[in-house]
XYZ file of C-alpha atoms in Angstrom:
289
model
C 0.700 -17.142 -16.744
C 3.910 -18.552 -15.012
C 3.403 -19.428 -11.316
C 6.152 -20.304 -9.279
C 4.795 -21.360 -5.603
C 7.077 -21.826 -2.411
C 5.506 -23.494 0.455
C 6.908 -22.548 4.175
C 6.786 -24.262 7.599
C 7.990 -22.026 10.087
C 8.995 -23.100 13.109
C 7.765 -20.031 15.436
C 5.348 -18.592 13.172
C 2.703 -16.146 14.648
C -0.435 -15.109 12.992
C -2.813 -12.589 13.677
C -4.164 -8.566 13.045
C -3.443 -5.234 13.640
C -5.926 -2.519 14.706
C -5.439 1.127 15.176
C -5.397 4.951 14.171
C -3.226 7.543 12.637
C -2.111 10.249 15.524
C -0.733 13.066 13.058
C -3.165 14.169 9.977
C -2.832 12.698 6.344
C -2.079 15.845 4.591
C -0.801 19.196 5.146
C -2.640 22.460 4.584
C -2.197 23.185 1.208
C -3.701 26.371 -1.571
C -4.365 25.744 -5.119
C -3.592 29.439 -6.714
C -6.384 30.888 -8.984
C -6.063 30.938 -12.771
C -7.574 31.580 -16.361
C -8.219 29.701 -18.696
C -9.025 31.122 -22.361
C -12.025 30.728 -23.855
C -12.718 30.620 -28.026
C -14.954 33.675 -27.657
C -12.035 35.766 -26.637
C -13.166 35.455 -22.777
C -11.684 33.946 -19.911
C -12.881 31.296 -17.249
C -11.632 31.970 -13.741
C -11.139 29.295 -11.371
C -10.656 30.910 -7.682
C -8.258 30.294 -4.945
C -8.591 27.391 -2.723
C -7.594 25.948 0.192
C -7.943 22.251 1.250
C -7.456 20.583 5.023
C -7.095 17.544 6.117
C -10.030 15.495 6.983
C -10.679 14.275 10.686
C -8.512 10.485 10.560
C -10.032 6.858 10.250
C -9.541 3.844 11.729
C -7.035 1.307 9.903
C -6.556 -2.496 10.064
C -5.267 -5.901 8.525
C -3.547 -8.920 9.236
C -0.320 -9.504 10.546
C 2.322 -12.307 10.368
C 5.971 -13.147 12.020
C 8.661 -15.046 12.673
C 10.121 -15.569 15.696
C 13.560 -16.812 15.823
C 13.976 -16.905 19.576
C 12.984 -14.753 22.880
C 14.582 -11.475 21.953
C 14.452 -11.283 17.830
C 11.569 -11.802 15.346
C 10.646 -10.313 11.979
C 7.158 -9.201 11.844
C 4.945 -7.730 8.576
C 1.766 -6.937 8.114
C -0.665 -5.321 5.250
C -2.880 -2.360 6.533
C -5.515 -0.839 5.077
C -5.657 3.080 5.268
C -7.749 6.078 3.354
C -6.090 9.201 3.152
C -8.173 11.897 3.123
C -8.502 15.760 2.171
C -11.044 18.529 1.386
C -11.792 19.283 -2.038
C -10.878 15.697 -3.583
C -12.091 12.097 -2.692
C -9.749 9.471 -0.591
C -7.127 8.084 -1.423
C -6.771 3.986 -0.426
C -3.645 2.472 0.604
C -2.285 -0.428 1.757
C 0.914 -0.172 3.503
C 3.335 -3.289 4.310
C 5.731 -2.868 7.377
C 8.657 -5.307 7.411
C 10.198 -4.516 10.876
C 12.800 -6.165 12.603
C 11.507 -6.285 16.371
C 14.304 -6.750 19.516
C 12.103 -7.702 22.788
C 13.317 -7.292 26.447
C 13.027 -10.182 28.649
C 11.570 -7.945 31.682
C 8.173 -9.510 33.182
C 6.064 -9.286 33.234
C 5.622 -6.645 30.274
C 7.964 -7.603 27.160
C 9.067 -4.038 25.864
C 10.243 -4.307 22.708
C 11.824 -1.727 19.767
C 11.158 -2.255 15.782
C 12.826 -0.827 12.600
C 12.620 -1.907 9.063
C 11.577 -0.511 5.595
C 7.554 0.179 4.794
C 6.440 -0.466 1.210
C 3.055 1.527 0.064
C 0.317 0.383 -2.900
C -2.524 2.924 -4.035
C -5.580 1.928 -5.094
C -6.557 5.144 -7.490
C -5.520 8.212 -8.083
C -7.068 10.757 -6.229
C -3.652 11.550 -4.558
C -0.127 10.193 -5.569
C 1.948 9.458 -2.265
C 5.084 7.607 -2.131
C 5.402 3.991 -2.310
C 8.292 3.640 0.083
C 9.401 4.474 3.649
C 11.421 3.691 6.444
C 9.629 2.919 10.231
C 10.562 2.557 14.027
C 8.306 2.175 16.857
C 8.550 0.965 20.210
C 5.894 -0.689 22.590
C 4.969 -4.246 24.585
C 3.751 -7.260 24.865
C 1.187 -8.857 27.420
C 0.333 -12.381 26.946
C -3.385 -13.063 27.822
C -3.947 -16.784 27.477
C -2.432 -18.029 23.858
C -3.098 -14.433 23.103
C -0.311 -11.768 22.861
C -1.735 -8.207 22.597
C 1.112 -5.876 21.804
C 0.353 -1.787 21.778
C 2.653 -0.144 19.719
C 3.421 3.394 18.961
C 5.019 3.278 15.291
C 6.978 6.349 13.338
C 7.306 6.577 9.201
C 9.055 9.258 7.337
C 7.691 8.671 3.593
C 9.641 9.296 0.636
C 8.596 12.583 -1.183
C 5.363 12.543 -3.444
C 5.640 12.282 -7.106
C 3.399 15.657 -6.871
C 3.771 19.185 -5.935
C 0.249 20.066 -5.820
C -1.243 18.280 -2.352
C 1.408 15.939 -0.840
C 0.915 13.624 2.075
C 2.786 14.375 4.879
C 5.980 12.363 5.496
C 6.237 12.062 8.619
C 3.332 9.777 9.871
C 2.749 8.403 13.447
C 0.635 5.585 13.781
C -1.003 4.288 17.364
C -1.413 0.386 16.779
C -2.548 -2.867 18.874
C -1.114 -6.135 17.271
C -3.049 -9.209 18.372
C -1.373 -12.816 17.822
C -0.730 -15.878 18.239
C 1.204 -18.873 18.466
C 1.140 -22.119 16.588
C -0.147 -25.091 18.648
C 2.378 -27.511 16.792
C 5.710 -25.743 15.336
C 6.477 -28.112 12.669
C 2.833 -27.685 11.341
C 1.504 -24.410 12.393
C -1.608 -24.365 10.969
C -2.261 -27.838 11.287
C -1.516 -31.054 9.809
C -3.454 -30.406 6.880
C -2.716 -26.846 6.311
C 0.092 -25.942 3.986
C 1.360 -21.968 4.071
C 2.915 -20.893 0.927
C 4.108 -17.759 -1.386
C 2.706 -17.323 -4.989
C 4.785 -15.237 -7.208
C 5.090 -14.959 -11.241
C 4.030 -13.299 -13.904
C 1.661 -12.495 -16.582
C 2.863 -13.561 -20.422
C 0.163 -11.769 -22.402
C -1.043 -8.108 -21.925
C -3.943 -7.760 -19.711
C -5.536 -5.460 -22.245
C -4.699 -4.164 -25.895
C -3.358 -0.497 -26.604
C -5.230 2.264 -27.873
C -5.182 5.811 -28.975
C -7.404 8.933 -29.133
C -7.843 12.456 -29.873
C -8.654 14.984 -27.528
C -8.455 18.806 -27.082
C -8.519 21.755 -24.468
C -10.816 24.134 -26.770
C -10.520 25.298 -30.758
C -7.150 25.638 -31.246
C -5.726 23.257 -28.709
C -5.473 19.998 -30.169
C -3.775 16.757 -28.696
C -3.313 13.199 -29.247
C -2.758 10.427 -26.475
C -1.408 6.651 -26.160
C -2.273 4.624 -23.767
C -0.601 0.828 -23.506
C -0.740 -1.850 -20.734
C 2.187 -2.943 -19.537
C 2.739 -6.642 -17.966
C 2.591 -6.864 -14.436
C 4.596 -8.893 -11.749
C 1.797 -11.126 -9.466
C 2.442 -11.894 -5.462
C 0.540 -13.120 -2.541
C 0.135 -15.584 0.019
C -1.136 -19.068 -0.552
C -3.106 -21.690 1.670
C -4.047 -25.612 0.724
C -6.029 -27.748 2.760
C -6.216 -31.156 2.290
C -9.184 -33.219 2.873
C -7.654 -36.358 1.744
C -4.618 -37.707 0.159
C -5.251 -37.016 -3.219
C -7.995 -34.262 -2.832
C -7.532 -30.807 -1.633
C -8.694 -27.047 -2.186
C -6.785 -24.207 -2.283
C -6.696 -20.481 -2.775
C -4.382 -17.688 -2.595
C -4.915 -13.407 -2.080
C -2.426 -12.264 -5.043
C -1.304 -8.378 -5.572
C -1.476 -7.435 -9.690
C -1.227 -4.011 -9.831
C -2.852 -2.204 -13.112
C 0.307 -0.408 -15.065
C -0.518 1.881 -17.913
C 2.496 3.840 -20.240
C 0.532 6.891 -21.249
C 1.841 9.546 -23.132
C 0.045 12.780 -24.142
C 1.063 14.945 -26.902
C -0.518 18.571 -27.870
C -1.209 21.835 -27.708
C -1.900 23.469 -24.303
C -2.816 26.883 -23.684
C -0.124 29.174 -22.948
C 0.157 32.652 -21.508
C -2.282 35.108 -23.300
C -4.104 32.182 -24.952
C -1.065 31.078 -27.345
C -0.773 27.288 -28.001
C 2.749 25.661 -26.139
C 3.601 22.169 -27.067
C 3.911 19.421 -24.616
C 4.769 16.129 -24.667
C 3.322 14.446 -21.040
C 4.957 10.773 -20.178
C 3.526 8.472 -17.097
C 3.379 5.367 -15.733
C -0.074 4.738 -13.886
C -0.420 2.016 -10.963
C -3.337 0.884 -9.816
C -3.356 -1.695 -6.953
C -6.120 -4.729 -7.480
């Protein structure tokens, strides 16, 4: 494993968490049509027509960081955690990552402020396979309580289309958020004189796992074969030392590998009227850890 770690001292750095709810619904109304599928015995097993909702919203949450480079301009991210949810399949969990450039109003003694900037998204399985990118605006204020700043915020994304056809997440999401921070007590040292705030980035140089193959089927007749080979993934996340002394320390970091997976699938599928078609199925799975 190659590690390459880059420590930061901001001078305005803010830390703190987000809290809120989704206002529109995760998924649109969607039907799955009714088919057959042949059976050895010459019959036929018939799955029915269906119709899935989405399911009532949760709450979502995570921590929140920024920059501030004077009164009026900051950049602000944050990582929230959010389950998308519909009938007829479990959720599907997400963490979404907001990188917004934020313009505030100097009008007391509310702060109005407007934000834009691109929104990555991870997934943690599979249930569902929404985008991984977007692009956000929002609009709210800030009201300093003590060294607290508690800053509503009503937040727009439009989503890139889904990989799938089958249920897609809606693109157009609007979020209702509270952001609560705040301010370093020493700007040279935010977090202290014996905190250290960092990056962590690199790489893995071996596979995580080995290759492998099997042979699977869809019923006499229908034979297929299927590959399956880890690929190596990139490794990121935020790092934090403490030092007790001048020689002795401890310290720990929250990194993002995701889980990638080549798969390819190769066989005979049934086909109209029971005949065999060939197909040859390629994909790249991610899976966020």
């Amino acid at each position: 494993m190659t590690i390459v770690d880059l420590k930061v001292q901001a001078q305005y750095l803010r830390i703190g968490m987000v809290a809120g709810a989704p206002v529109t619904i995760d998924y649109p109304a969607f039907t799955l049509p009714g088919y057959q599928v042949p059976l050895p015995d010459g019959g036929a097993l018939t799955v029915p027509t269906r119709t899935a909702q989405s399911l009532p919203r949760t709450l979502i949450g995570g921590p929140a960081l920024g920059w501030q480079f004077n009164d009026g301009f900051s950049i602000e991210g944050s990582a929230i955690y959010r389950r998308l949810r519909i009938e007829l399949l479990g959720p599907t969990v997400t963490w979404q990552f907001p990188v917004l450039a934020k313009y505030r109003f100097q009008i007391s003694p509310l702060t109005p402020f407007l934000e834009v900037g691109p929104s990555f998204r991870t997934t943690g399985n599979r249930n569902t396979e929404p985008s991984h990118f977007g692009v956000s605006a929002g609009a709210g204020f800030d009201w300093q309580w003590s060294a607290l700043r508690i800053s509503p915020t009503l937040r727009y994304t439009r989503w890139a289309r889904d990989r799938t056809h089958t249920h897609p997440s809606k693109q157009d999401q609007v979020e209702a958020l509270v952001y609560f921070t705040t301010a370093p007590r020493n700007d040279r040292r935010p977090l202290g004189s014996r905190f250290s705030l960092g990056l962590i980035a690199g790489a893995m140089l071996n596979l995580p796992a080995r290759g492998f193959s099997f042979e699977t089927g869809f019923g006499e007749g229908f034979p297929a074969y299927s590959t399956r080979n880890p690929l190596r993934p990139v490794i990121v996340g935020p790092h934090m030392e403490f030092l007790w002394t001048e020689h002795w320390g401890l310290s720990g970091a929250a990194t993002y590998r995701p889980i990638r997976v080549d798969t390819r699938t190769v066989g005979h599928f049934p086909g109209p009227g029971g005949v065999p078609r060939e197909v040859d199925i390629r994909d790249t799975f991610t899976a966020a850890v």
